[in-house]
Amino acid sequence: MRLSLIIATVLIVQEFATSAYVFIIALQQNYPMWGIHLIWLGTTILDTYVGYVIGRFTRDRLRGTKLERWIENGAAKMRATLGAHGEKFSLALLGVIDFPYVNGFLGAWIGLPLRTTALLTLAGNFVWYLVLWGTVLGLSAFVSDPDILILMLVGIGILSHFLFRLFKANKG
């Protein structure tokens, strides 16, 4: 039960290195993979729902304000740029790199139904989840010492941070 709560916590936070490390520990303790998959599915749906509810509440509270008009003007420009299904496609792509509750919030704000928002978020987040499992299974196939694995994961995290900064610096 304790390991299940730890898995749920890292899946809500969705920090890659921590999630990978917890998954490796879970596999070493013979925790069933289907259990992890069910926890992922449940936390993703719950996160999306919470974000959606907060998004609807926020939008209702801001209705008629200057901030809402400013956001709607930006959203109208984005809709014109993205086309008819651009919002949905963008929401699914954002699911790969952001958190389900952020997607839920955005889906509510742009007026998508909860079911559509949840499915698009689930599809995008599934890609993140597959990459996470690829990392976990790949690393655990070569290294069995958890201390070495955490160092490798931290190294991957630091390297990716600098690569993203370099990419951002060259782009802008």
Tab-separated table of N, CA and C in Angstrom:
chain	number	residue	atom	x	y	z
A	1	MET	N	0.826	-1.196	0.000
A	1	MET	CA	0.000	0.000	0.000
A	1	MET	C	0.872	1.264	0.000
A	2	ARG	N	1.954	1.242	0.783
A	2	ARG	CA	2.834	2.396	0.866
A	2	ARG	C	3.476	2.686	-0.486
A	3	LEU	N	3.924	1.647	-1.172
A	3	LEU	CA	4.529	1.823	-2.484
A	3	LEU	C	3.506	2.354	-3.486
A	4	SER	N	2.270	1.918	-3.376
A	4	SER	CA	1.209	2.430	-4.256
A	4	SER	C	1.025	3.932	-4.079
A	5	LEU	N	1.072	4.408	-2.841
A	5	LEU	CA	0.940	5.847	-2.582
A	5	LEU	C	2.136	6.628	-3.120
A	6	ILE	N	3.316	6.048	-3.004
A	6	ILE	CA	4.508	6.707	-3.545
A	6	ILE	C	4.410	6.780	-5.069
A	7	ILE	N	3.971	5.697	-5.697
A	7	ILE	CA	3.805	5.690	-7.160
A	7	ILE	C	2.772	6.733	-7.571
A	8	ALA	N	1.643	6.784	-6.872
A	8	ALA	CA	0.610	7.780	-7.189
A	8	ALA	C	1.151	9.195	-7.029
A	9	THR	N	1.926	9.426	-5.997
A	9	THR	CA	2.486	10.755	-5.762
A	9	THR	C	3.422	11.180	-6.884
A	10	VAL	N	4.327	10.296	-7.292
A	10	VAL	CA	5.254	10.683	-8.359
A	10	VAL	C	4.531	10.840	-9.691
A	11	LEU	N	3.431	10.120	-9.879
A	11	LEU	CA	2.677	10.276	-11.128
A	11	LEU	C	1.845	11.552	-11.129
A	12	ILE	N	1.468	12.038	-9.965
A	12	ILE	CA	0.781	13.328	-9.913
A	12	ILE	C	1.778	14.448	-10.184
A	13	VAL	N	2.940	14.359	-9.554
A	13	VAL	CA	3.974	15.382	-9.732
A	13	VAL	C	4.574	15.298	-11.138
A	14	GLN	N	4.747	14.114	-11.656
A	14	GLN	CA	5.290	13.828	-12.985
A	14	GLN	C	6.660	14.450	-13.228
A	15	GLU	N	7.533	14.298	-12.264
A	15	GLU	CA	8.923	14.656	-12.479
A	15	GLU	C	9.601	13.387	-12.975
A	16	PHE	N	10.249	13.469	-14.118
A	16	PHE	CA	10.692	12.287	-14.849
A	16	PHE	C	11.667	11.419	-14.056
A	17	ALA	N	12.733	12.015	-13.533
A	17	ALA	CA	13.768	11.217	-12.862
A	17	ALA	C	13.223	10.538	-11.616
A	18	THR	N	12.431	11.254	-10.839
A	18	THR	CA	11.864	10.671	-9.622
A	18	THR	C	10.901	9.535	-9.969
A	19	SER	N	10.072	9.755	-10.970
A	19	SER	CA	9.135	8.710	-11.393
A	19	SER	C	9.887	7.478	-11.865
A	20	ALA	N	10.925	7.682	-12.667
A	20	ALA	CA	11.710	6.549	-13.164
A	20	ALA	C	12.338	5.779	-12.016
A	21	TYR	N	12.882	6.487	-11.060
A	21	TYR	CA	13.525	5.830	-9.917
A	21	TYR	C	12.513	5.017	-9.114
A	22	VAL	N	11.347	5.596	-8.860
A	22	VAL	CA	10.311	4.863	-8.104
A	22	VAL	C	9.846	3.638	-8.887
A	23	PHE	N	9.714	3.769	-10.198
A	23	PHE	CA	9.310	2.614	-11.011
A	23	PHE	C	10.362	1.511	-10.945
A	24	ILE	N	11.632	1.882	-10.989
A	24	ILE	CA	12.705	0.890	-10.907
A	24	ILE	C	12.654	0.175	-9.569
A	25	ILE	N	12.481	0.920	-8.493
A	25	ILE	CA	12.364	0.321	-7.160
A	25	ILE	C	11.153	-0.607	-7.102
A	26	ALA	N	10.033	-0.162	-7.680
A	26	ALA	CA	8.817	-0.985	-7.682
A	26	ALA	C	9.051	-2.298	-8.429
A	27	LEU	N	9.731	-2.232	-9.562
A	27	LEU	CA	10.011	-3.450	-10.318
A	27	LEU	C	10.955	-4.368	-9.550
A	28	GLN	N	11.931	-3.791	-8.874
A	28	GLN	CA	12.858	-4.608	-8.084
A	28	GLN	C	12.151	-5.277	-6.909
A	29	GLN	N	11.082	-4.667	-6.430
A	29	GLN	CA	10.310	-5.258	-5.337
A	29	GLN	C	9.145	-6.100	-5.864
A	30	ASN	N	9.176	-6.430	-7.152
A	30	ASN	CA	8.162	-7.255	-7.815
A	30	ASN	C	6.754	-6.679	-7.731
A	31	TYR	N	6.646	-5.359	-7.748
A	31	TYR	CA	5.338	-4.713	-7.807
A	31	TYR	C	4.774	-4.962	-9.203
A	32	PRO	N	3.520	-5.324	-9.336
A	32	PRO	CA	2.983	-5.652	-10.670
A	32	PRO	C	2.905	-4.419	-11.577
A	33	MET	N	3.366	-4.598	-12.806
A	33	MET	CA	3.333	-3.494	-13.772
A	33	MET	C	1.910	-3.035	-14.034
A	34	TRP	N	0.957	-3.967	-14.080
A	34	TRP	CA	-0.427	-3.568	-14.340
A	34	TRP	C	-0.932	-2.651	-13.227
A	35	GLY	N	-0.431	-2.832	-12.003
A	35	GLY	CA	-0.804	-1.954	-10.897
A	35	GLY	C	-0.318	-0.536	-11.135
A	36	ILE	N	0.909	-0.428	-11.633
A	36	ILE	CA	1.459	0.893	-11.955
A	36	ILE	C	0.657	1.529	-13.087
A	37	HIS	N	0.297	0.734	-14.085
A	37	HIS	CA	-0.493	1.250	-15.208
A	37	HIS	C	-1.856	1.765	-14.724
A	38	LEU	N	-2.500	1.030	-13.840
A	38	LEU	CA	-3.793	1.471	-13.317
A	38	LEU	C	-3.661	2.751	-12.492
A	39	ILE	N	-2.595	2.838	-11.710
A	39	ILE	CA	-2.365	4.059	-10.929
A	39	ILE	C	-2.127	5.236	-11.874
A	40	TRP	N	-1.344	5.017	-12.938
A	40	TRP	CA	-1.122	6.084	-13.915
A	40	TRP	C	-2.442	6.538	-14.535
A	41	LEU	N	-3.255	5.591	-14.951
A	41	LEU	CA	-4.530	5.929	-15.566
A	41	LEU	C	-5.409	6.715	-14.592
A	42	GLY	N	-5.491	6.239	-13.362
A	42	GLY	CA	-6.327	6.918	-12.363
A	42	GLY	C	-5.832	8.312	-12.024
A	43	THR	N	-4.519	8.469	-11.834
A	43	THR	CA	-3.999	9.791	-11.483
A	43	THR	C	-4.102	10.762	-12.654
A	44	THR	N	-3.938	10.262	-13.870
A	44	THR	CA	-4.059	11.140	-15.041
A	44	THR	C	-5.487	11.643	-15.187
A	45	ILE	N	-6.456	10.751	-15.027
A	45	ILE	CA	-7.856	11.160	-15.130
A	45	ILE	C	-8.221	12.104	-13.984
A	46	LEU	N	-7.773	11.781	-12.773
A	46	LEU	CA	-8.065	12.643	-11.626
A	46	LEU	C	-7.431	14.021	-11.794
A	47	ASP	N	-6.173	14.067	-12.201
A	47	ASP	CA	-5.499	15.353	-12.431
A	47	ASP	C	-6.229	16.181	-13.481
A	48	THR	N	-6.617	15.540	-14.565
A	48	THR	CA	-7.323	16.245	-15.637
A	48	THR	C	-8.645	16.802	-15.126
A	49	TYR	N	-9.375	16.006	-14.370
A	49	TYR	CA	-10.658	16.443	-13.831
A	49	TYR	C	-10.481	17.638	-12.892
A	50	VAL	N	-9.507	17.551	-11.987
A	50	VAL	CA	-9.272	18.650	-11.046
A	50	VAL	C	-8.902	19.921	-11.810
A	51	GLY	N	-8.009	19.813	-12.786
A	51	GLY	CA	-7.640	20.971	-13.596
A	51	GLY	C	-8.825	21.541	-14.352
A	52	TYR	N	-9.680	20.663	-14.857
A	52	TYR	CA	-10.858	21.092	-15.598
A	52	TYR	C	-11.820	21.863	-14.696
A	53	VAL	N	-12.064	21.339	-13.508
A	53	VAL	CA	-12.973	22.002	-12.562
A	53	VAL	C	-12.425	23.375	-12.173
A	54	ILE	N	-11.122	23.439	-11.902
A	54	ILE	CA	-10.508	24.723	-11.551
A	54	ILE	C	-10.566	25.684	-12.739
A	55	GLY	N	-10.366	25.176	-13.948
A	55	GLY	CA	-10.443	26.007	-15.147
A	55	GLY	C	-11.830	26.577	-15.360
A	56	ARG	N	-12.857	25.751	-15.189
A	56	ARG	CA	-14.249	26.243	-15.328
A	56	ARG	C	-14.561	27.284	-14.265
A	57	PHE	N	-14.150	26.993	-13.032
A	57	PHE	CA	-14.400	27.915	-11.931
A	57	PHE	C	-13.717	29.260	-12.189
A	58	THR	N	-12.462	29.204	-12.616
A	58	THR	CA	-11.703	30.428	-12.875
A	58	THR	C	-12.321	31.217	-14.009
A	59	ARG	N	-12.684	30.527	-15.056
A	59	ARG	CA	-13.289	31.229	-16.195
A	59	ARG	C	-14.608	31.877	-15.802
A	60	ASP	N	-15.422	31.173	-15.032
A	60	ASP	CA	-16.694	31.745	-14.577
A	60	ASP	C	-16.469	32.967	-13.689
A	61	ARG	N	-15.451	32.887	-12.825
A	61	ARG	CA	-15.171	34.003	-11.910
A	61	ARG	C	-14.609	35.222	-12.649
A	62	LEU	N	-13.905	34.976	-13.740
A	62	LEU	CA	-13.298	36.079	-14.489
A	62	LEU	C	-14.180	36.600	-15.618
A	63	ARG	N	-15.341	36.020	-15.778
A	63	ARG	CA	-16.232	36.413	-16.876
A	63	ARG	C	-16.511	37.917	-16.832
A	64	GLY	N	-16.295	38.556	-17.975
A	64	GLY	CA	-16.568	39.982	-18.105
A	64	GLY	C	-15.444	40.892	-17.632
A	65	THR	N	-14.332	40.332	-17.193
A	65	THR	CA	-13.229	41.170	-16.719
A	65	THR	C	-12.271	41.502	-17.854
A	66	LYS	N	-11.416	42.450	-17.596
A	66	LYS	CA	-10.416	42.853	-18.576
A	66	LYS	C	-9.453	41.702	-18.875
A	67	LEU	N	-9.100	40.932	-17.828
A	67	LEU	CA	-8.208	39.784	-18.002
A	67	LEU	C	-8.840	38.746	-18.926
A	68	GLU	N	-10.121	38.476	-18.766
A	68	GLU	CA	-10.782	37.494	-19.635
A	68	GLU	C	-10.786	37.980	-21.087
A	69	ARG	N	-11.057	39.259	-21.297
A	69	ARG	CA	-11.049	39.789	-22.671
A	69	ARG	C	-9.664	39.671	-23.292
A	70	TRP	N	-8.624	39.944	-22.504
A	70	TRP	CA	-7.255	39.846	-22.994
A	70	TRP	C	-6.930	38.395	-23.365
A	71	ILE	N	-7.306	37.445	-22.498
A	71	ILE	CA	-7.054	36.025	-22.763
A	71	ILE	C	-7.849	35.564	-23.985
A	72	GLU	N	-9.094	35.995	-24.091
A	72	GLU	CA	-9.926	35.613	-25.238
A	72	GLU	C	-9.378	36.172	-26.542
A	73	ASN	N	-8.836	37.379	-26.519
A	73	ASN	CA	-8.213	37.936	-27.731
A	73	ASN	C	-7.013	37.096	-28.157
A	74	GLY	N	-6.198	36.710	-27.186
A	74	GLY	CA	-5.054	35.840	-27.490
A	74	GLY	C	-5.503	34.483	-27.999
A	75	ALA	N	-6.561	33.938	-27.391
A	75	ALA	CA	-7.084	32.638	-27.826
A	75	ALA	C	-7.661	32.731	-29.226
A	76	ALA	N	-8.320	33.835	-29.555
A	76	ALA	CA	-8.882	34.007	-30.904
A	76	ALA	C	-7.771	34.045	-31.948
A	77	LYS	N	-6.681	34.718	-31.622
A	77	LYS	CA	-5.540	34.759	-32.548
A	77	LYS	C	-4.945	33.361	-32.723
A	78	MET	N	-4.867	32.630	-31.608
A	78	MET	CA	-4.319	31.278	-31.675
A	78	MET	C	-5.236	30.370	-32.500
A	79	ARG	N	-6.548	30.502	-32.314
A	79	ARG	CA	-7.505	29.692	-33.090
A	79	ARG	C	-7.366	29.977	-34.584
A	80	ALA	N	-7.186	31.251	-34.915
A	80	ALA	CA	-7.035	31.622	-36.324
A	80	ALA	C	-5.760	31.020	-36.908
A	81	THR	N	-4.713	30.948	-36.111
A	81	THR	CA	-3.443	30.397	-36.575
A	81	THR	C	-3.498	28.875	-36.677
A	82	LEU	N	-4.124	28.231	-35.681
A	82	LEU	CA	-4.102	26.768	-35.603
A	82	LEU	C	-5.125	26.084	-36.513
A	83	GLY	N	-6.187	26.759	-36.858
A	83	GLY	CA	-7.197	26.143	-37.706
A	83	GLY	C	-8.278	25.451	-36.901
A	84	ALA	N	-9.104	24.679	-37.604
A	84	ALA	CA	-10.313	24.094	-37.019
A	84	ALA	C	-10.028	23.128	-35.872
A	85	HIS	N	-9.070	22.258	-36.035
A	85	HIS	CA	-8.791	21.260	-35.001
A	85	HIS	C	-7.462	21.521	-34.291
A	86	GLY	N	-6.928	22.694	-34.482
A	86	GLY	CA	-5.635	23.031	-33.903
A	86	GLY	C	-5.617	23.017	-32.387
A	87	GLU	N	-6.720	23.475	-31.771
A	87	GLU	CA	-6.782	23.475	-30.309
A	87	GLU	C	-6.679	22.056	-29.764
A	88	LYS	N	-7.402	21.155	-30.394
A	88	LYS	CA	-7.401	19.769	-29.926
A	88	LYS	C	-6.035	19.127	-30.132
A	89	PHE	N	-5.459	19.349	-31.295
A	89	PHE	CA	-4.141	18.800	-31.585
A	89	PHE	C	-3.101	19.368	-30.619
A	90	SER	N	-3.179	20.673	-30.370
A	90	SER	CA	-2.242	21.314	-29.446
A	90	SER	C	-2.408	20.793	-28.034
A	91	LEU	N	-3.647	20.552	-27.617
A	91	LEU	CA	-3.884	20.031	-26.270
A	91	LEU	C	-3.277	18.631	-26.130
A	92	ALA	N	-3.415	17.809	-27.165
A	92	ALA	CA	-2.815	16.472	-27.120
A	92	ALA	C	-1.282	16.569	-27.083
A	93	LEU	N	-0.709	17.452	-27.882
A	93	LEU	CA	0.750	17.627	-27.871
A	93	LEU	C	1.241	18.170	-26.537
A	94	LEU	N	0.481	19.084	-25.964
A	94	LEU	CA	0.868	19.610	-24.650
A	94	LEU	C	0.836	18.527	-23.585
A	95	GLY	N	-0.009	17.527	-23.780
A	95	GLY	CA	-0.071	16.419	-22.832
A	95	GLY	C	1.234	15.662	-22.711
A	96	VAL	N	2.063	15.747	-23.737
A	96	VAL	CA	3.361	15.075	-23.705
A	96	VAL	C	4.325	15.809	-22.775
A	97	ILE	N	4.243	17.134	-22.752
A	97	ILE	CA	5.251	17.905	-22.027
A	97	ILE	C	4.756	18.607	-20.766
A	98	ASP	N	3.454	18.697	-20.572
A	98	ASP	CA	2.991	19.355	-19.356
A	98	ASP	C	2.170	18.407	-18.505
A	99	PHE	N	1.565	18.928	-17.489
A	99	PHE	CA	0.856	18.120	-16.503
A	99	PHE	C	-0.621	17.991	-16.874
A	100	PRO	N	-1.246	16.866	-16.548
A	100	PRO	CA	-2.660	16.688	-16.885
A	100	PRO	C	-3.572	17.773	-16.302
A	101	TYR	N	-3.256	18.283	-15.107
A	101	TYR	CA	-4.124	19.306	-14.542
A	101	TYR	C	-4.007	20.624	-15.307
A	102	VAL	N	-2.843	20.894	-15.902
A	102	VAL	CA	-2.702	22.080	-16.750
A	102	VAL	C	-3.533	21.895	-18.016
A	103	ASN	N	-3.471	20.706	-18.608
A	103	ASN	CA	-4.292	20.431	-19.786
A	103	ASN	C	-5.779	20.534	-19.468
A	104	GLY	N	-6.176	19.990	-18.315
A	104	GLY	CA	-7.579	20.095	-17.904
A	104	GLY	C	-8.002	21.540	-17.782
A	105	PHE	N	-7.154	22.358	-17.176
A	105	PHE	CA	-7.442	23.783	-17.030
A	105	PHE	C	-7.597	24.444	-18.393
A	106	LEU	N	-6.642	24.177	-19.295
A	106	LEU	CA	-6.689	24.781	-20.628
A	106	LEU	C	-7.904	24.311	-21.416
A	107	GLY	N	-8.217	23.012	-21.315
A	107	GLY	CA	-9.387	22.490	-22.016
A	107	GLY	C	-10.671	23.153	-21.550
A	108	ALA	N	-10.789	23.362	-20.250
A	108	ALA	CA	-11.976	24.041	-19.713
A	108	ALA	C	-12.013	25.494	-20.171
A	109	TRP	N	-10.851	26.119	-20.186
A	109	TRP	CA	-10.811	27.533	-20.540
A	109	TRP	C	-11.208	27.765	-21.993
A	110	ILE	N	-10.775	26.871	-22.883
A	110	ILE	CA	-11.112	27.069	-24.298
A	110	ILE	C	-12.468	26.485	-24.656
A	111	GLY	N	-13.146	25.908	-23.672
A	111	GLY	CA	-14.525	25.473	-23.884
A	111	GLY	C	-14.699	24.070	-24.423
A	112	LEU	N	-13.674	23.233	-24.338
A	112	LEU	CA	-13.832	21.844	-24.768
A	112	LEU	C	-14.608	21.064	-23.711
A	113	PRO	N	-15.378	20.082	-24.127
A	113	PRO	CA	-16.060	19.237	-23.140
A	113	PRO	C	-15.043	18.447	-22.315
A	114	LEU	N	-15.442	18.069	-21.111
A	114	LEU	CA	-14.554	17.330	-20.217
A	114	LEU	C	-14.079	16.029	-20.857
A	115	ARG	N	-14.962	15.304	-21.505
A	115	ARG	CA	-14.581	14.033	-22.113
A	115	ARG	C	-13.507	14.222	-23.186
A	116	THR	N	-13.684	15.212	-24.029
A	116	THR	CA	-12.694	15.492	-25.072
A	116	THR	C	-11.361	15.899	-24.463
A	117	THR	N	-11.426	16.770	-23.464
A	117	THR	CA	-10.209	17.207	-22.782
A	117	THR	C	-9.492	16.023	-22.155
A	118	ALA	N	-10.242	15.154	-21.500
A	118	ALA	CA	-9.633	13.994	-20.833
A	118	ALA	C	-9.000	13.044	-21.846
A	119	LEU	N	-9.676	12.783	-22.950
A	119	LEU	CA	-9.122	11.870	-23.959
A	119	LEU	C	-7.866	12.432	-24.621
A	120	LEU	N	-7.886	13.719	-24.941
A	120	LEU	CA	-6.715	14.335	-25.558
A	120	LEU	C	-5.540	14.379	-24.585
A	121	THR	N	-5.836	14.675	-23.334
A	121	THR	CA	-4.783	14.703	-22.317
A	121	THR	C	-4.216	13.310	-22.099
A	122	LEU	N	-5.099	12.335	-22.030
A	122	LEU	CA	-4.666	10.949	-21.840
A	122	LEU	C	-3.788	10.493	-23.002
A	123	ALA	N	-4.167	10.850	-24.213
A	123	ALA	CA	-3.375	10.464	-25.387
A	123	ALA	C	-1.982	11.096	-25.343
A	124	GLY	N	-1.918	12.381	-25.051
A	124	GLY	CA	-0.619	13.052	-24.980
A	124	GLY	C	0.228	12.554	-23.828
A	125	ASN	N	-0.399	12.373	-22.660
A	125	ASN	CA	0.339	11.922	-21.490
A	125	ASN	C	0.811	10.485	-21.657
A	126	PHE	N	0.106	9.703	-22.468
A	126	PHE	CA	0.518	8.327	-22.730
A	126	PHE	C	1.879	8.289	-23.413
A	127	VAL	N	2.160	9.250	-24.275
A	127	VAL	CA	3.474	9.317	-24.926
A	127	VAL	C	4.557	9.553	-23.868
A	128	TRP	N	4.312	10.482	-22.941
A	128	TRP	CA	5.254	10.727	-21.844
A	128	TRP	C	5.464	9.447	-21.040
A	129	TYR	N	4.374	8.750	-20.767
A	129	TYR	CA	4.418	7.520	-19.980
A	129	TYR	C	5.228	6.435	-20.697
A	130	LEU	N	5.075	6.333	-22.009
A	130	LEU	CA	5.858	5.359	-22.776
A	130	LEU	C	7.350	5.687	-22.745
A	131	VAL	N	7.685	6.956	-22.866
A	131	VAL	CA	9.094	7.362	-22.789
A	131	VAL	C	9.652	7.047	-21.406
A	132	LEU	N	8.854	7.291	-20.382
A	132	LEU	CA	9.268	6.971	-19.017
A	132	LEU	C	9.548	5.478	-18.876
A	133	TRP	N	8.637	4.645	-19.356
A	133	TRP	CA	8.841	3.196	-19.269
A	133	TRP	C	10.021	2.746	-20.115
A	134	GLY	N	10.217	3.357	-21.266
A	134	GLY	CA	11.384	3.022	-22.086
A	134	GLY	C	12.679	3.303	-21.343
A	135	THR	N	12.718	4.418	-20.644
A	135	THR	CA	13.897	4.763	-19.850
A	135	THR	C	14.081	3.780	-18.705
A	136	VAL	N	13.001	3.496	-17.994
A	136	VAL	CA	13.064	2.581	-16.843
A	136	VAL	C	13.530	1.197	-17.275
A	137	LEU	N	12.900	0.651	-18.281
A	137	LEU	CA	13.254	-0.704	-18.715
A	137	LEU	C	14.646	-0.747	-19.346
A	138	GLY	N	15.003	0.305	-20.058
A	138	GLY	CA	16.332	0.353	-20.662
A	138	GLY	C	17.435	0.436	-19.620
A	139	LEU	N	17.268	1.320	-18.649
A	139	LEU	CA	18.290	1.452	-17.606
A	139	LEU	C	18.356	0.216	-16.722
A	140	SER	N	17.203	-0.312	-16.346
A	140	SER	CA	17.215	-1.460	-15.436
A	140	SER	C	17.711	-2.728	-16.118
A	141	ALA	N	17.721	-2.750	-17.454
A	141	ALA	CA	18.257	-3.908	-18.157
A	141	ALA	C	19.785	-3.958	-18.065
A	142	PHE	N	20.408	-2.793	-17.901
A	142	PHE	CA	21.861	-2.734	-17.885
A	142	PHE	C	22.460	-2.546	-16.496
A	143	VAL	N	21.700	-1.907	-15.598
A	143	VAL	CA	22.234	-1.584	-14.279
A	143	VAL	C	21.239	-2.053	-13.226
A	144	SER	N	21.712	-2.813	-12.262
A	144	SER	CA	20.797	-3.307	-11.227
A	144	SER	C	20.969	-2.594	-9.888
A	145	ASP	N	22.052	-1.862	-9.710
A	145	ASP	CA	22.298	-1.158	-8.453
A	145	ASP	C	21.478	0.139	-8.432
A	146	PRO	N	20.530	0.279	-7.481
A	146	PRO	CA	19.684	1.481	-7.440
A	146	PRO	C	20.475	2.774	-7.233
A	147	ASP	N	21.593	2.717	-6.530
A	147	ASP	CA	22.391	3.924	-6.317
A	147	ASP	C	23.002	4.419	-7.633
A	148	ILE	N	23.470	3.500	-8.441
A	148	ILE	CA	24.021	3.870	-9.755
A	148	ILE	C	22.895	4.398	-10.648
A	149	LEU	N	21.724	3.764	-10.574
A	149	LEU	CA	20.592	4.200	-11.396
A	149	LEU	C	20.183	5.628	-11.074
A	150	ILE	N	20.115	5.972	-9.795
A	150	ILE	CA	19.709	7.333	-9.447
A	150	ILE	C	20.746	8.339	-9.929
A	151	LEU	N	22.018	7.988	-9.856
A	151	LEU	CA	23.052	8.880	-10.380
A	151	LEU	C	22.905	9.055	-11.888
A	152	MET	N	22.606	7.966	-12.585
A	152	MET	CA	22.399	8.048	-14.033
A	152	MET	C	21.191	8.916	-14.358
A	153	LEU	N	20.103	8.742	-13.604
A	153	LEU	CA	18.900	9.538	-13.841
A	153	LEU	C	19.143	11.017	-13.561
A	154	VAL	N	19.870	11.305	-12.501
A	154	VAL	CA	20.209	12.703	-12.205
A	154	VAL	C	21.077	13.270	-13.321
A	155	GLY	N	22.035	12.482	-13.795
A	155	GLY	CA	22.880	12.913	-14.903
A	155	GLY	C	22.076	13.184	-16.169
A	156	ILE	N	21.144	12.307	-16.477
A	156	ILE	CA	20.278	12.508	-17.644
A	156	ILE	C	19.458	13.779	-17.472
A	157	GLY	N	18.945	13.993	-16.267
A	157	GLY	CA	18.164	15.200	-15.991
A	157	GLY	C	18.983	16.471	-16.154
A	158	ILE	N	20.204	16.465	-15.632
A	158	ILE	CA	21.074	17.645	-15.746
A	158	ILE	C	21.447	17.882	-17.207
A	159	LEU	N	21.796	16.820	-17.909
A	159	LEU	CA	22.153	16.943	-19.318
A	159	LEU	C	20.985	17.481	-20.142
A	160	SER	N	19.793	16.948	-19.917
A	160	SER	CA	18.632	17.419	-20.681
A	160	SER	C	18.319	18.878	-20.354
A	161	HIS	N	18.524	19.286	-19.107
A	161	HIS	CA	18.292	20.681	-18.724
A	161	HIS	C	19.192	21.609	-19.542
A	162	PHE	N	20.485	21.264	-19.618
A	162	PHE	CA	21.411	22.101	-20.363
A	162	PHE	C	21.148	22.045	-21.870
A	163	LEU	N	20.741	20.899	-22.364
A	163	LEU	CA	20.414	20.807	-23.793
A	163	LEU	C	19.202	21.671	-24.133
A	164	PHE	N	18.188	21.663	-23.273
A	164	PHE	CA	17.013	22.513	-23.511
A	164	PHE	C	17.379	23.994	-23.424
A	165	ARG	N	18.251	24.343	-22.483
A	165	ARG	CA	18.694	25.745	-22.378
A	165	ARG	C	19.465	26.159	-23.629
A	166	LEU	N	20.323	25.270	-24.108
A	166	LEU	CA	21.094	25.551	-25.310
A	166	LEU	C	20.159	25.720	-26.507
A	167	PHE	N	19.189	24.827	-26.632
A	167	PHE	CA	18.205	24.919	-27.713
A	167	PHE	C	17.439	26.237	-27.639
A	168	LYS	N	17.026	26.590	-26.439
A	168	LYS	CA	16.261	27.830	-26.243
A	168	LYS	C	17.123	29.054	-26.563
A	169	ALA	N	18.386	29.030	-26.164
A	169	ALA	CA	19.285	30.154	-26.429
A	169	ALA	C	19.538	30.310	-27.921
A	170	ASN	N	19.666	29.210	-28.638
A	170	ASN	CA	19.919	29.273	-30.093
A	170	ASN	C	18.669	29.661	-30.864
A	171	LYS	N	17.505	29.328	-30.329
A	171	LYS	CA	16.235	29.625	-30.996
A	171	LYS	C	15.878	31.099	-30.874
A	172	GLY	N	16.119	31.659	-29.710
A	172	GLY	CA	15.643	33.018	-29.455
A	172	GLY	C	16.718	33.982	-29.453
